[in-house]
Short mmCIF file of C-alpha atoms in Angstrom, two decimals:
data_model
loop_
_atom_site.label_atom_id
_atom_site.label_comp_id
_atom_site.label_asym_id
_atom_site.label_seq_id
_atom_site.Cartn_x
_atom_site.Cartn_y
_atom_site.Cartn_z
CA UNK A 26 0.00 0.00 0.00
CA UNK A 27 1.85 3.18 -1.01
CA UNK A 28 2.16 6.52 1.11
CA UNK A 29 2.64 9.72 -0.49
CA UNK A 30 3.23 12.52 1.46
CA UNK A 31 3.46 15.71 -0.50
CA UNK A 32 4.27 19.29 1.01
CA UNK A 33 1.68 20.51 -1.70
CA UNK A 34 -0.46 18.36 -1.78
CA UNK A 35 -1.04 16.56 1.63
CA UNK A 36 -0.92 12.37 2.54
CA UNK A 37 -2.31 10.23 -0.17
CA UNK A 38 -3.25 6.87 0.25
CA UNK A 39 -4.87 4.03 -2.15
CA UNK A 40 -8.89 4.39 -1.92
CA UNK A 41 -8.73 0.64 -0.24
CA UNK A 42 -12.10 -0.97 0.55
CA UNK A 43 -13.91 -2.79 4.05
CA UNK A 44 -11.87 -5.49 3.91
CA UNK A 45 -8.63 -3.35 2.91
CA UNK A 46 -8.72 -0.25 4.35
CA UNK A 47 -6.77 2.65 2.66
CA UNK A 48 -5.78 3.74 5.83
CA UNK A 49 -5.52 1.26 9.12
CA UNK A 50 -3.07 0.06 12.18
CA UNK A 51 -2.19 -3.46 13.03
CA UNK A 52 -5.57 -5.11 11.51
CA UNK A 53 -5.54 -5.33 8.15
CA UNK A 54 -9.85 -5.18 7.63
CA UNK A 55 -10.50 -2.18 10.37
CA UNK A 56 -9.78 1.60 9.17
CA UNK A 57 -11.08 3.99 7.03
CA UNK A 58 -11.43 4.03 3.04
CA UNK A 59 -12.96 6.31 0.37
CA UNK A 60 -15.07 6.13 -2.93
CA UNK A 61 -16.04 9.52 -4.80
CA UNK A 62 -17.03 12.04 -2.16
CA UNK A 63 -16.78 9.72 0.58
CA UNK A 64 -15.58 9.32 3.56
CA UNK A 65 -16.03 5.61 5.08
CA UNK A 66 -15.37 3.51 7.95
CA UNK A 67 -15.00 -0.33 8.25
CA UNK A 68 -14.21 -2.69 11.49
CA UNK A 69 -13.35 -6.29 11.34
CA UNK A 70 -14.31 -6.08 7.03
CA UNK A 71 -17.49 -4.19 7.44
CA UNK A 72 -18.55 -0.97 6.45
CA UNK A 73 -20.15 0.40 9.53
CA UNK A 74 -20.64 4.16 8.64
CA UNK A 75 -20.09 6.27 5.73
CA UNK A 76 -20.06 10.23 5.47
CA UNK A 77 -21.08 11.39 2.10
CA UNK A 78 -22.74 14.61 0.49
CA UNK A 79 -26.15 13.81 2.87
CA UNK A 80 -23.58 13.63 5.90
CA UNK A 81 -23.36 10.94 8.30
CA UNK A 82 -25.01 7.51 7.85
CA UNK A 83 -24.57 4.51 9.68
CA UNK A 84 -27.03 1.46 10.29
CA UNK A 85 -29.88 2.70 12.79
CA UNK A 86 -29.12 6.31 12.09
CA UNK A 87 -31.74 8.92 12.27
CA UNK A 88 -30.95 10.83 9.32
CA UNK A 89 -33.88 13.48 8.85
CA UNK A 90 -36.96 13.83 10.66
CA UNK A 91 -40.08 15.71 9.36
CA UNK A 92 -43.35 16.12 10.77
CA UNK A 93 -46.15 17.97 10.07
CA UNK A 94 -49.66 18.77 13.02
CA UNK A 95 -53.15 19.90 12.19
CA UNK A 96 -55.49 21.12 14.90
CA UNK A 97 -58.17 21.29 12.03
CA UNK A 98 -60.97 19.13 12.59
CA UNK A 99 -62.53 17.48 9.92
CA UNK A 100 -65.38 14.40 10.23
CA UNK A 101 -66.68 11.54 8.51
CA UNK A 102 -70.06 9.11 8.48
CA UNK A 103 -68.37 6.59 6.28
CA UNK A 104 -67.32 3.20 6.18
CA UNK A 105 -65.08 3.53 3.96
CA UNK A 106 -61.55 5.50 4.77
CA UNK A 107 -60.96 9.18 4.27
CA UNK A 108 -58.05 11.37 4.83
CA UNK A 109 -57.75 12.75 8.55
CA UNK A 110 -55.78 15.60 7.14
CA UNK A 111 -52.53 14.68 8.33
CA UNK A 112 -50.43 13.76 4.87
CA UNK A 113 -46.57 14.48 5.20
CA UNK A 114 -44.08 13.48 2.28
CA UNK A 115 -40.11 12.92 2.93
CA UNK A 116 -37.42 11.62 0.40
CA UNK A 117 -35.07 9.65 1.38
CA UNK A 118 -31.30 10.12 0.75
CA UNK A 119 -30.72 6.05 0.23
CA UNK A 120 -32.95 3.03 -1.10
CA UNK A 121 -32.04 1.36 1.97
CA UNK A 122 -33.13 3.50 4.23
CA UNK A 123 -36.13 2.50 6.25
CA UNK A 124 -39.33 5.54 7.13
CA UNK A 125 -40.13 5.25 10.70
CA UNK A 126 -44.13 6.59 10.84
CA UNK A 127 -45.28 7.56 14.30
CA UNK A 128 -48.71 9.35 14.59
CA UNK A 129 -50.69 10.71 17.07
CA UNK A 130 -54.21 11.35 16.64
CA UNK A 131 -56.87 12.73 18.58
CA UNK A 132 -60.83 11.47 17.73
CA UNK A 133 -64.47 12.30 19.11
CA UNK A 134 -67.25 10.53 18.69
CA UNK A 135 -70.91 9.49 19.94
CA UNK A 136 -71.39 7.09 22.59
CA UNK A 137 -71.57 3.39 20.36
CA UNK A 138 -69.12 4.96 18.13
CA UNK A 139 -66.21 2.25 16.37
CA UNK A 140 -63.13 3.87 14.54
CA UNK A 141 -60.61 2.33 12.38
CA UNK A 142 -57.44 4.38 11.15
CA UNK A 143 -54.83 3.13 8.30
CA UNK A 144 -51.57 4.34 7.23
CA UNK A 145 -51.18 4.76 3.48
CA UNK A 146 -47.59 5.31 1.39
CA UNK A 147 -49.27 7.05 -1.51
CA UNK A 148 -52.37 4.90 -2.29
CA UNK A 149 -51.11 1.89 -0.86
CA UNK A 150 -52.06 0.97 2.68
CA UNK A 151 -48.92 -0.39 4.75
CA UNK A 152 -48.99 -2.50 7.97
CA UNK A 153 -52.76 -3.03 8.41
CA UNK A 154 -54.23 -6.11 9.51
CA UNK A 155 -54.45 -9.40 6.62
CA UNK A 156 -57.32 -10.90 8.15
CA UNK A 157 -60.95 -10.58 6.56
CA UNK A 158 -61.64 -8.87 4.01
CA UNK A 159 -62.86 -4.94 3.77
CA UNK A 160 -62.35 -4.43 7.51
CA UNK A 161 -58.45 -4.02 7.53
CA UNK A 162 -56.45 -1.51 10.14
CA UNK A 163 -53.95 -0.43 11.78
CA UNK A 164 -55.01 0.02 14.62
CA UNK A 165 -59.22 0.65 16.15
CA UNK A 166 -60.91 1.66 18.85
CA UNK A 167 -64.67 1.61 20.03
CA UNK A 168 -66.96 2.98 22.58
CA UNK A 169 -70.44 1.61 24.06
CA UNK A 170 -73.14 2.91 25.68
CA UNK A 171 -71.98 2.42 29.19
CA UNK A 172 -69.32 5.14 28.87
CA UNK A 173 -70.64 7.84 30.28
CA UNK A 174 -70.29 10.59 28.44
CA UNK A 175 -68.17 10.00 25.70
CA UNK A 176 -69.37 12.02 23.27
CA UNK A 177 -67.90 15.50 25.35
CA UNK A 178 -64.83 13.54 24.94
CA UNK A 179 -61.27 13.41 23.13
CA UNK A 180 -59.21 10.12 22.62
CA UNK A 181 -55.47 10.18 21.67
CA UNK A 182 -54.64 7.49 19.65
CA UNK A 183 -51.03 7.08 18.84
CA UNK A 184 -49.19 3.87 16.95
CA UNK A 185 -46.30 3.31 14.56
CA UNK A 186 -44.67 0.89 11.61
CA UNK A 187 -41.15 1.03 10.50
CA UNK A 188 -41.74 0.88 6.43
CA UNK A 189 -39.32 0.19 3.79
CA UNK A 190 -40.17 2.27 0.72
CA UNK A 191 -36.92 1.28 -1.03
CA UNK A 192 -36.73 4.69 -2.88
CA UNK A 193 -35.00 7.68 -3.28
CA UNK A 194 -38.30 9.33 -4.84
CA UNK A 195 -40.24 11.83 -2.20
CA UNK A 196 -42.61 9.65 -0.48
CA UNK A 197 -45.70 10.94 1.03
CA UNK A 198 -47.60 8.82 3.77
CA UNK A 199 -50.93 9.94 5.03
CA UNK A 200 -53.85 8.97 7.74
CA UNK A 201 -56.94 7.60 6.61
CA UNK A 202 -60.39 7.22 9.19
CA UNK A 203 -63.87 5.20 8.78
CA UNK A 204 -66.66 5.14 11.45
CA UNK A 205 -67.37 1.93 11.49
CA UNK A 206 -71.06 1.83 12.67
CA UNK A 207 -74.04 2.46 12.05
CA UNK A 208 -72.85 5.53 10.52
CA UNK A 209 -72.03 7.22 13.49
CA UNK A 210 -69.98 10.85 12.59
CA UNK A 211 -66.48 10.44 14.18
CA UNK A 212 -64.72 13.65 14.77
CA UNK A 213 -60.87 14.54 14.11
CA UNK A 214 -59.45 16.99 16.92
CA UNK A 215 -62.72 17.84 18.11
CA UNK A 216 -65.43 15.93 20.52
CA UNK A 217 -69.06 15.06 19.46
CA UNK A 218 -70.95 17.69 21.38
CA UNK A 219 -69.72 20.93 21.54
CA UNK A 220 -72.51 22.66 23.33
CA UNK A 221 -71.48 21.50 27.10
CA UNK A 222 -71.53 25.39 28.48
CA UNK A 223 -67.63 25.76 26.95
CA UNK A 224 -66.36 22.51 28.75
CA UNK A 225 -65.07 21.54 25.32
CA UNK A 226 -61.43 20.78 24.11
CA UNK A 227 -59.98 21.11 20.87
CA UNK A 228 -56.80 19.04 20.06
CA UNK A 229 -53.90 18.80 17.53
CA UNK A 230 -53.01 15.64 16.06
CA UNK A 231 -49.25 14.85 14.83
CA UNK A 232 -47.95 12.93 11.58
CA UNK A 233 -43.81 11.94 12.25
CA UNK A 234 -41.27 10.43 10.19
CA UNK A 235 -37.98 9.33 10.64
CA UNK A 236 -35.51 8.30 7.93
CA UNK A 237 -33.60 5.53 9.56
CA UNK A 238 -30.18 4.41 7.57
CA UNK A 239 -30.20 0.76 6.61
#
């Protein structure tokens, strides 16, 4: 492996690779080596963390996070989805990378009142349930007539799914609702009654995502 050392020009060394690092001590597979505008970093053979034009990726790295909150409240009678309003795109600096989606949500509804919510990556719906057919979620939640007074109420509902988009393309991932009986109006942000002598609450709901390095 040659050395130059140049009063010009700096210390040059070959590019190398994980197992043969350009530059390295006593182990011959543990040091650091370069490709075009790279800087990387290998231990026993493996690359383990690179820094590059997007700056410093390594597997498990957060390497942008984006997020975007509505406190507008929308509502819906329907079985079938509908946007909630939170929709948030990202793009990715590496195929590999993985989107970490984390939302928090905040829903009203009647008394009797079933909800189900589902993450979608464009128009595709990721993570939700593969049983049955037509009734898929990620996650739902229901109320009955024996709690009191749910419809003056608000009820966070917050979930994730690590998703593997496998592009470099902006991506934009959005949550979809559906009441799911008897066409009871569920609420986004807001409770069902709003009349209660001001004892109401309004609420902001949250849409995160995380670009973890594969």
């Amino acid at each position: 492996m040659a050395v130059t050392i140049s009063g010009s020009t700096g210390i040059s060394s070959v590019d190398g690779s994980a197992a043969s690092p350009g530059v390295r001590g006593g182990d011959a597979n543990t040091g650091v080596f370069y490709s075009s505008d790279a800087i990387q970093f290998a231990t026993g053979g493996v690359e383990r963390a690179v820094i590059n034009n997007n700056g410093l990726s390594a597997p498990g790295h957060v390497i942008q996070v984006v997020q975007q909150s509505t406190s507008s409240t929308t509502s819906t009678t329907s079985s079938t989805y509908t946007d909630t309003g939170l929709s948030q795109a990202i793009t990715p600096v590496s195929s590999s990378s993985k989107i970490l989606v984390t939302c928090s949500v905040v829903y009203g509804g009647a008394n009797d009142s079933y909800i189900g919510f589902k993450i979608l990556r464009g128009t595709t719906s990721i993570g939700a349930s593969s049983e049955a057919t037509g009734n898929q979620s990620n996650v739902a939640f229901g109320g009955s007539g024996d709690r009191t007074h749910m419809e003056y109420m608000t009820f966070p509902v917050s979930w994730s799914y690590l998703d593997s988009p496998n592009t470099t393309s902006s991506t934009t991932y959005k949550i979809q609702y559906a009441s799911r009986w008897d066409s009871n109006t569920i609420y986004i942000n807001r409770p069902h009654i709003i009349t209660d002598n001001g004892h109401v609450f309004y609420t902001t709901s949250t849409l995160t995502l995380m670009e973890i390095a594969g």
